[in-house]
mmCIF file of C-alpha atoms in Angstrom:
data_model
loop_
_atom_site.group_PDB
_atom_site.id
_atom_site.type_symbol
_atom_site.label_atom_id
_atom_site.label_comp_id
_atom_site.label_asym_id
_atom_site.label_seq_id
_atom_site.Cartn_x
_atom_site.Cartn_y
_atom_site.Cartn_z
ATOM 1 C CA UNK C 1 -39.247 32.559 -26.130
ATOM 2 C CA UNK C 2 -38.140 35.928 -23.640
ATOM 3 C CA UNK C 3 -37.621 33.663 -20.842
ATOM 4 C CA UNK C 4 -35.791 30.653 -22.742
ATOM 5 C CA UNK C 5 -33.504 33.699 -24.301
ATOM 6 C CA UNK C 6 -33.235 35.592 -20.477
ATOM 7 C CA UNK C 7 -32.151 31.948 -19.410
ATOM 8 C CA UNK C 8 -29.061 31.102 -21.607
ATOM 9 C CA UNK C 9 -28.321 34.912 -21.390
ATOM 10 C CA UNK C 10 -28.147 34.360 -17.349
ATOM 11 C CA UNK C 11 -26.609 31.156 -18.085
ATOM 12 C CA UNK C 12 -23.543 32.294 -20.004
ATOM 13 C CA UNK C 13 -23.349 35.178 -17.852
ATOM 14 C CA UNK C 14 -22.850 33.457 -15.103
ATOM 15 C CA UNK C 15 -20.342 30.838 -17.014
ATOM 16 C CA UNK C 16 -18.202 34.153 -17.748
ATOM 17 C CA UNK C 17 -18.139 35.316 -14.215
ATOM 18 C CA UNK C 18 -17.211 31.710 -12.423
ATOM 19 C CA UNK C 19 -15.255 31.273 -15.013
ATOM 20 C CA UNK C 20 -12.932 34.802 -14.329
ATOM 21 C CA UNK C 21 -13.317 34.036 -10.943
ATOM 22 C CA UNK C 22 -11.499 30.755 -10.733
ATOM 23 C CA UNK C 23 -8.735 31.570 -13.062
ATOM 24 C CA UNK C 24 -8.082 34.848 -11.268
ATOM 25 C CA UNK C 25 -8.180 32.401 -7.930
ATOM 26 C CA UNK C 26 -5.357 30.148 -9.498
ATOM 27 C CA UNK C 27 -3.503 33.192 -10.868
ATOM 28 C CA UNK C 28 -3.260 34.289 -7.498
ATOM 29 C CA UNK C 29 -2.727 31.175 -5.284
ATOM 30 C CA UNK C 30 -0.905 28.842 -7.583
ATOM 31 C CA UNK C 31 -0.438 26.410 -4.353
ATOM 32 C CA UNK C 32 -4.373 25.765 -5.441
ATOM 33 C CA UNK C 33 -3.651 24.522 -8.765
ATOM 34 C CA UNK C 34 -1.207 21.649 -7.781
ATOM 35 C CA UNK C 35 -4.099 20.157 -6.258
ATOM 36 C CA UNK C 36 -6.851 20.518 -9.339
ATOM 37 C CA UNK C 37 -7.468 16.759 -9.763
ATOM 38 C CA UNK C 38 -8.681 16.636 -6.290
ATOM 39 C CA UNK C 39 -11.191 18.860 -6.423
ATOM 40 C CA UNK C 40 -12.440 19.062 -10.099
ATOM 41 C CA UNK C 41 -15.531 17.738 -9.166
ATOM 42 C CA UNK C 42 -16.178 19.242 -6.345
ATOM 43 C CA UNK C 43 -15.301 22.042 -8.256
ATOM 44 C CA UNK C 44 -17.582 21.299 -11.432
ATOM 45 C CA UNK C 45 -20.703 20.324 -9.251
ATOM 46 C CA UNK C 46 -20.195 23.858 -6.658
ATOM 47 C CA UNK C 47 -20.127 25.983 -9.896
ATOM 48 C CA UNK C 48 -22.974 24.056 -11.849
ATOM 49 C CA UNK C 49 -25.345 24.859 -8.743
ATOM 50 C CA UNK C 50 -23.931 28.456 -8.749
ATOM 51 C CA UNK C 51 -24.512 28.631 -12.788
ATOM 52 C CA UNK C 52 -27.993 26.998 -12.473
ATOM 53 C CA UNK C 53 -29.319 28.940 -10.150
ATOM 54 C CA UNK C 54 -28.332 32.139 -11.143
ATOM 55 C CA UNK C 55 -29.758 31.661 -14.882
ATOM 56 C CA UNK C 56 -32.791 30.350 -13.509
ATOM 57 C CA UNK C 57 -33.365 33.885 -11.270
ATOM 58 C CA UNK C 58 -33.031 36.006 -14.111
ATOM 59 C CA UNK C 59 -36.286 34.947 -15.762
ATOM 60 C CA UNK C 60 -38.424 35.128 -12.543
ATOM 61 C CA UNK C 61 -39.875 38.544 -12.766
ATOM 62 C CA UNK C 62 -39.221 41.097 -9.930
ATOM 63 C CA UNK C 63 -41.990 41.997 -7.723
ATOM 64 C CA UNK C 64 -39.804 44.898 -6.323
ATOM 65 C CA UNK C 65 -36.774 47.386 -7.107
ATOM 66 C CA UNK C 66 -35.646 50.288 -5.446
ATOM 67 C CA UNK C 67 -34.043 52.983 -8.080
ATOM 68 C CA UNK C 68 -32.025 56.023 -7.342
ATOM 69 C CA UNK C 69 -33.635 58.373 -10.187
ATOM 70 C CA UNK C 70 -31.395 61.547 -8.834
ATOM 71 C CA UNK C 71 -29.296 62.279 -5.827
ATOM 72 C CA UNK C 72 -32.379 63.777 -4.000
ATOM 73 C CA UNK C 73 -34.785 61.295 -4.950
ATOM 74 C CA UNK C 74 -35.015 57.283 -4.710
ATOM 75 C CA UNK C 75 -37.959 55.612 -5.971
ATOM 76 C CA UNK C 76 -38.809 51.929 -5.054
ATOM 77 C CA UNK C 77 -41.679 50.215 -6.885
ATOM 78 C CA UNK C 78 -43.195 46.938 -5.720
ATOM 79 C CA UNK C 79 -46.776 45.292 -6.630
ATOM 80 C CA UNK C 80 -49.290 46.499 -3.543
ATOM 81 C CA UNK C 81 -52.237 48.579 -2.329
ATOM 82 C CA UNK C 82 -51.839 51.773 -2.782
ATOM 83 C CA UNK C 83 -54.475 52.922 0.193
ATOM 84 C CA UNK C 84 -51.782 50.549 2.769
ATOM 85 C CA UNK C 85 -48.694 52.742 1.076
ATOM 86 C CA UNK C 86 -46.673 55.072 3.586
ATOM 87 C CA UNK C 87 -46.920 58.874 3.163
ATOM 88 C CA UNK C 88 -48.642 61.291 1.202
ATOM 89 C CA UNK C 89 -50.963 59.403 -0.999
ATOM 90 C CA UNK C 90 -51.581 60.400 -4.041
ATOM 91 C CA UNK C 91 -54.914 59.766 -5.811
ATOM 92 C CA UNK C 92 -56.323 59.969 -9.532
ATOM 93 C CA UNK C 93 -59.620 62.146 -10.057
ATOM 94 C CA UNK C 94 -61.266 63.314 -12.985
ATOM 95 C CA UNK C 95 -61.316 67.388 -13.691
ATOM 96 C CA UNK C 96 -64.866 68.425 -11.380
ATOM 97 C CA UNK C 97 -63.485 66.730 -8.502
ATOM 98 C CA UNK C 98 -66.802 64.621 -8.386
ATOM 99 C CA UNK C 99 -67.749 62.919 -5.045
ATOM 100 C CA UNK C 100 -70.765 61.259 -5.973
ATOM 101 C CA UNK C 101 -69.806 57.126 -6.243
ATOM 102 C CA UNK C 102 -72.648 56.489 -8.074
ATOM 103 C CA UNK C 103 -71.076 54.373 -11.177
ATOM 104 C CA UNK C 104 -72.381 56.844 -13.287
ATOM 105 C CA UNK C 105 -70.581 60.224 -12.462
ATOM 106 C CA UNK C 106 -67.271 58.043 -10.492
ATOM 107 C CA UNK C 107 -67.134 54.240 -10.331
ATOM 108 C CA UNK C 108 -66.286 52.441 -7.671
ATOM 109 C CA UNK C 109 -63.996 50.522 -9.027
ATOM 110 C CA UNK C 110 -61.148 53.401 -9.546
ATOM 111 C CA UNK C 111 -59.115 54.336 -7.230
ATOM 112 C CA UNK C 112 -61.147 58.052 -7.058
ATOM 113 C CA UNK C 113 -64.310 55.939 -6.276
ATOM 114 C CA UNK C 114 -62.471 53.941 -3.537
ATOM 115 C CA UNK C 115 -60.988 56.566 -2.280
ATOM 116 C CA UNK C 116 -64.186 58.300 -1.350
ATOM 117 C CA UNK C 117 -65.866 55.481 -0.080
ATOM 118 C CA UNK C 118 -62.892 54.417 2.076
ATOM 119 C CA UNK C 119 -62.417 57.242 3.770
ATOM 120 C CA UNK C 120 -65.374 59.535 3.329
ATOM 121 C CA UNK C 121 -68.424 57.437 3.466
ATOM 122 C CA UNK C 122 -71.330 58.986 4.550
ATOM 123 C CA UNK C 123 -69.205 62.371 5.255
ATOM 124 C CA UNK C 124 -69.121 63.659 2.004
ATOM 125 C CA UNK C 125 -69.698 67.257 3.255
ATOM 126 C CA UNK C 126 -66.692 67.347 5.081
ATOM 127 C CA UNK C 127 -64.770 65.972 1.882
ATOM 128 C CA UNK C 128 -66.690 68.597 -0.407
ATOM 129 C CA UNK C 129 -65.744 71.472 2.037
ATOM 130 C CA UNK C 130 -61.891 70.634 2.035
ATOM 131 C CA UNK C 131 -62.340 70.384 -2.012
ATOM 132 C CA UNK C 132 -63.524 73.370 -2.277
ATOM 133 C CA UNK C 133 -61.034 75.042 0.362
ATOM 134 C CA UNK C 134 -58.026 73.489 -1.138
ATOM 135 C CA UNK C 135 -59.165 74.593 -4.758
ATOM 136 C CA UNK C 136 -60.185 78.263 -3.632
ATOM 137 C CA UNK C 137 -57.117 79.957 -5.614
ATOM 138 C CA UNK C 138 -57.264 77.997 -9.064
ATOM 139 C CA UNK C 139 -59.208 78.942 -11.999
ATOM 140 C CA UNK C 140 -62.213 76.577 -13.083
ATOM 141 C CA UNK C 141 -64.426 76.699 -15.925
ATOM 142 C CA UNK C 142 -68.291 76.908 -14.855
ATOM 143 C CA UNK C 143 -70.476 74.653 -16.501
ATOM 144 C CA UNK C 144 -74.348 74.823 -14.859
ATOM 145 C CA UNK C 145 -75.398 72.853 -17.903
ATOM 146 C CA UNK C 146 -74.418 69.620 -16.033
ATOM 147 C CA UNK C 147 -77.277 67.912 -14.448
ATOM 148 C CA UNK C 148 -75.315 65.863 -11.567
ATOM 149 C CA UNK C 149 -72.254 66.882 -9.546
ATOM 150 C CA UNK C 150 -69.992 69.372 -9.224
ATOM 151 C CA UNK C 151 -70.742 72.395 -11.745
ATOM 152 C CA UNK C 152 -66.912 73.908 -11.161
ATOM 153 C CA UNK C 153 -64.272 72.251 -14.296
ATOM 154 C CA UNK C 154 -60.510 72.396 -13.245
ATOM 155 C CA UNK C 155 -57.428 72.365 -15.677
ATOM 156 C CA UNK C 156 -56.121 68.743 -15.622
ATOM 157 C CA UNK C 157 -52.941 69.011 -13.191
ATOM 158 C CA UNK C 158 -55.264 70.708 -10.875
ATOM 159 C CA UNK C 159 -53.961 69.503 -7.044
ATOM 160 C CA UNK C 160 -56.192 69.454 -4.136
ATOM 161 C CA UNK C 161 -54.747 68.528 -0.520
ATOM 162 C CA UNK C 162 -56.910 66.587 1.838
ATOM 163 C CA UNK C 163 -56.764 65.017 4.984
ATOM 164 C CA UNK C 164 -58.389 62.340 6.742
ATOM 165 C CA UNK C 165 -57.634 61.719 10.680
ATOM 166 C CA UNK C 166 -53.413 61.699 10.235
ATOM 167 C CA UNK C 167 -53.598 61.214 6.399
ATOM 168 C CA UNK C 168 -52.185 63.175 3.784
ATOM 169 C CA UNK C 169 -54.080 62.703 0.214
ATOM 170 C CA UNK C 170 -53.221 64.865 -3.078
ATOM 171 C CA UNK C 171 -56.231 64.625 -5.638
ATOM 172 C CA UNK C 172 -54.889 65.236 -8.900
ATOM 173 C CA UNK C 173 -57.428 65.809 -12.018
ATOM 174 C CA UNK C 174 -55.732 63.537 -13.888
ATOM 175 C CA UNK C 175 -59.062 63.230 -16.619
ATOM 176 C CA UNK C 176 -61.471 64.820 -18.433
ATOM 177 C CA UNK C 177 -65.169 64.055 -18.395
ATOM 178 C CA UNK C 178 -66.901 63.717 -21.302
ATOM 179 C CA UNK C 179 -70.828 64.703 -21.551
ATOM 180 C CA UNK C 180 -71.142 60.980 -20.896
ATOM 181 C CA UNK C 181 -69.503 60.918 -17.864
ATOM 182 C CA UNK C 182 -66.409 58.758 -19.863
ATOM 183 C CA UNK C 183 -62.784 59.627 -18.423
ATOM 184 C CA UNK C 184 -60.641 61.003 -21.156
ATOM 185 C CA UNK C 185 -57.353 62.112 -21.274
ATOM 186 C CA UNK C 186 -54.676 62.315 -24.203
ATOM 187 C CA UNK C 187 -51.341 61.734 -24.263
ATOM 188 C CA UNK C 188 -50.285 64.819 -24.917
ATOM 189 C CA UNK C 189 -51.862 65.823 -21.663
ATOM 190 C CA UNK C 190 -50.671 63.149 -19.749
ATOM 191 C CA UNK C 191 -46.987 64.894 -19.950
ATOM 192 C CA UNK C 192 -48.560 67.966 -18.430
ATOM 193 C CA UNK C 193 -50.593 66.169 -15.515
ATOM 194 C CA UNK C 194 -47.161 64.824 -14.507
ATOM 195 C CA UNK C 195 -45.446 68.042 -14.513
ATOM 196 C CA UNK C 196 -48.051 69.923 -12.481
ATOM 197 C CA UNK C 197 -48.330 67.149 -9.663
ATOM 198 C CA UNK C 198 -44.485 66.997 -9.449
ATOM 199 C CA UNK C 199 -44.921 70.547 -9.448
ATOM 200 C CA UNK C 200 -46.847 70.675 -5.935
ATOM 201 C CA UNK C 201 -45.066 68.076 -4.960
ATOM 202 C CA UNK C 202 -41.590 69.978 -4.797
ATOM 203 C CA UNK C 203 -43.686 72.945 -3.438
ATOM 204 C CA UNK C 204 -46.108 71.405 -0.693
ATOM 205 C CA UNK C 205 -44.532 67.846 0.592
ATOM 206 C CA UNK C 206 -42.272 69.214 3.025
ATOM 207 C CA UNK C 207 -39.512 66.221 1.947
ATOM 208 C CA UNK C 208 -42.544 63.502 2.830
ATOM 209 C CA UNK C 209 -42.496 60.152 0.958
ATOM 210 C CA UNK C 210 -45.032 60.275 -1.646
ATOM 211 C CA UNK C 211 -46.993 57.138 -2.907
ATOM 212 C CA UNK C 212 -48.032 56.949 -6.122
ATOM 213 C CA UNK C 213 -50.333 54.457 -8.231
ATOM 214 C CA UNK C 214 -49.717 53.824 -11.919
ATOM 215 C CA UNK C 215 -51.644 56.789 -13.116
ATOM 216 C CA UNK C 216 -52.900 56.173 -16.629
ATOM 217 C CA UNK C 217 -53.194 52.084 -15.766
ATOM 218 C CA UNK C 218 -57.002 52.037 -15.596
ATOM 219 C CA UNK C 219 -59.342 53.295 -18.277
ATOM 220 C CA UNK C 220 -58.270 56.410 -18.559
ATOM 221 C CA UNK C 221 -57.302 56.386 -22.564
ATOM 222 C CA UNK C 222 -53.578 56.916 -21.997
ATOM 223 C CA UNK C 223 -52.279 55.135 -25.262
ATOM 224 C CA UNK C 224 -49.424 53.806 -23.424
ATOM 225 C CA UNK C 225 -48.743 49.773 -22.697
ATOM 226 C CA UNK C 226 -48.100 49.706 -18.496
ATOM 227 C CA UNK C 227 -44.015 49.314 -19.086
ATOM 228 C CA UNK C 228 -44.152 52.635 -20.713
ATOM 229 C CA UNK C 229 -46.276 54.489 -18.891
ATOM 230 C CA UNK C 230 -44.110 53.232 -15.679
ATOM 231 C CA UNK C 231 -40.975 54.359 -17.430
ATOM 232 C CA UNK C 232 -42.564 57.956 -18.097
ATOM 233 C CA UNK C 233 -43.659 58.292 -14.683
ATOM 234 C CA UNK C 234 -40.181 57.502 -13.223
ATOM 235 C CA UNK C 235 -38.479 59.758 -16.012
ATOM 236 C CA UNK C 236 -40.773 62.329 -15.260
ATOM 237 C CA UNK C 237 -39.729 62.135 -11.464
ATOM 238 C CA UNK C 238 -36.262 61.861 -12.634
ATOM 239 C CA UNK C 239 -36.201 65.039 -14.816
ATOM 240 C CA UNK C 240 -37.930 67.166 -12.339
ATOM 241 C CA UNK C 241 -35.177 69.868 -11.361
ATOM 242 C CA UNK C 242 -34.321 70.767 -7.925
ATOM 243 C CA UNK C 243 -37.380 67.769 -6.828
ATOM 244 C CA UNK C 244 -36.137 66.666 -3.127
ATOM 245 C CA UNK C 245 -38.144 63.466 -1.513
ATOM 246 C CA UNK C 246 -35.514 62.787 1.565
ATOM 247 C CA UNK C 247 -37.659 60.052 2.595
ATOM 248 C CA UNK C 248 -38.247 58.398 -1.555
ATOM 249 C CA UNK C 249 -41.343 57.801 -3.610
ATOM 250 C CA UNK C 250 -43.208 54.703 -3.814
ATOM 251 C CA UNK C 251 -44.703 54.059 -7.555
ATOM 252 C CA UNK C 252 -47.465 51.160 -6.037
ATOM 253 C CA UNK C 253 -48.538 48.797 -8.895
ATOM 254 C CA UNK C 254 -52.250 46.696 -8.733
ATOM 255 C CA UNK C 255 -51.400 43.210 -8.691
ATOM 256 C CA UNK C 256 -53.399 42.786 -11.911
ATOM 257 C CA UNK C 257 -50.693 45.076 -14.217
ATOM 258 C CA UNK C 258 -47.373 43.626 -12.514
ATOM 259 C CA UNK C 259 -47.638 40.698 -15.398
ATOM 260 C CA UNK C 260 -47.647 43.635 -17.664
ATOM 261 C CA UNK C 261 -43.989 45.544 -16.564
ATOM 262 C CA UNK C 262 -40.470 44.082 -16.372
ATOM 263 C CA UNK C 263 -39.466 45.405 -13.298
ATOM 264 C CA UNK C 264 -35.660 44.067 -14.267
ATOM 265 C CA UNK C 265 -35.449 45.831 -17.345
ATOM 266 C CA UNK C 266 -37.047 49.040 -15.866
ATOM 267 C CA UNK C 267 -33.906 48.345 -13.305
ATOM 268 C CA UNK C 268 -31.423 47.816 -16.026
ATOM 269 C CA UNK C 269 -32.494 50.970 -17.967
ATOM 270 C CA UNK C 270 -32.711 53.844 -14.946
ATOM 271 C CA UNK C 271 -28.814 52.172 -13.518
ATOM 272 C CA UNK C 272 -27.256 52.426 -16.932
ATOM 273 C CA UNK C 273 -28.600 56.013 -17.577
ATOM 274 C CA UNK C 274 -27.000 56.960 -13.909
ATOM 275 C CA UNK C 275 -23.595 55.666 -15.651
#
């Protein structure tokens, strides 16, 4: 029913607009109109195609628009892989920075299980050491009770830098684990977790383009559908003061949730709101 409605919307939108167009044409070159009965169909069948066509793009969905959320920062979001993005990646971990892919403590199938196996594979130390170097100056809540991986907690928000060869990644504890090993996070929290990334962002990115899954699309709890949770990460880019990304951010969306988000009415909503 969406589409039939986006359809006749496109369809008398478009009417409108030839419509204008040809009287304003007329109004101007009245030479034109002495010779109407000549072209009227030639007329009728150009603007039918124009009509048609037009009304029949507005209800394929977007798989890409590029937004300017502020005068320092442009964000373009498109369906892709976030690991082939450009920039500093930014990656999803829960709040002990776990490096164990084990399906029990991290599971390979989120991005913070990929993530280790792409890149650190058999060289875990190395990843543990930067971990541990990059988190050297934030507070963390011991817990030796745990009986596999790391014993050090970290407030969610908590950033870690890390490189690999010439990439940049930022590991953000985006959720808590529970004494099962479940990822948790409220939405309450969520807000916070935004602010605190965007936070090191401003502070550490040097200008960079920053890539940037859906955070909160897997099963993290977030209580959000995927359209909102992609409008609250673009408003909470938007709303960051004095945030400069010279070179944009890229919000990357798995293939599997772009059926989920209107990409055209996320594009609608951010251009009237710069109005």
């Amino acid at each position: 029913m969406r589409k039939i409605n986006e359809f006749f919307n496109g369809l008398f939108k478009a009417i409108g607009v030839i419509g204008s167009v040809i009287t304003t044409v007329w109004a101007i070159f009245p030479q034109l109109a002495c010779h109407r009965e000549m072209c009227n169909w030639s007329v009728f069948f150009v603007c039918l195609f124009l009509v048609l066509f037009y009304a029949s793009y507005t209800i394929f969905p977007k798989k890409k628009i590029v937004i300017k959320l502020s005068e320092r920062v442009t964000a373009t979001v498109f369906s892709g892989d976030i690991f082939e993005s450009e920039g500093i990646l930014v990656i999803p971990v829960n709040d002990y920075f776990d490096i164990e892919v084990d399906d029990k403590i991290v599971s390979s199938e989120t991005l913070h299980g990929k993530f280790v196996c792409k890149y650190f594979a058999g060289n875990g130390l190395n990843l543990r050491e930067q971990i541990n170097k990059g988190l050297s100056g934030y507070k963390f809540e011991s817990k030796p009770e745990r009986e596999t991986g790391n014993k050090k907690c970290y407030p969610l928000g908590t950033v870690c830098e890390v490189k690999k060869d010439n990439l940049t990644f930022y590991l953000v504890a985006f959720t808590r684990s529970n004494s099962d090993n479940r990822a948790e996070i409220k939405n309450s929290e969520y807000q916070k977790v935004l602010c605190d990334l965007f936070y090191f962002v401003e502070k550490n990115s040097q200008g960079k383009k920053i890539s940037i899954p859906l955070i909160g699309a897997g099963h993290s709890g977030v209580n959000l559908s995927k359209q909102k949770l992609l409008e609250f990460l673009l408003f909470s880019i938007a709303l960051k003061d004095n945030l400069t990304l010279i070179n944009g951010v890229n919000i990357v969306l798995h293939e599997s949730n772009i059926g989920d988000i209107d990409l055209s009415s996320i594009e609608v909503l951010f251009r009237s709101l710069r109005r």
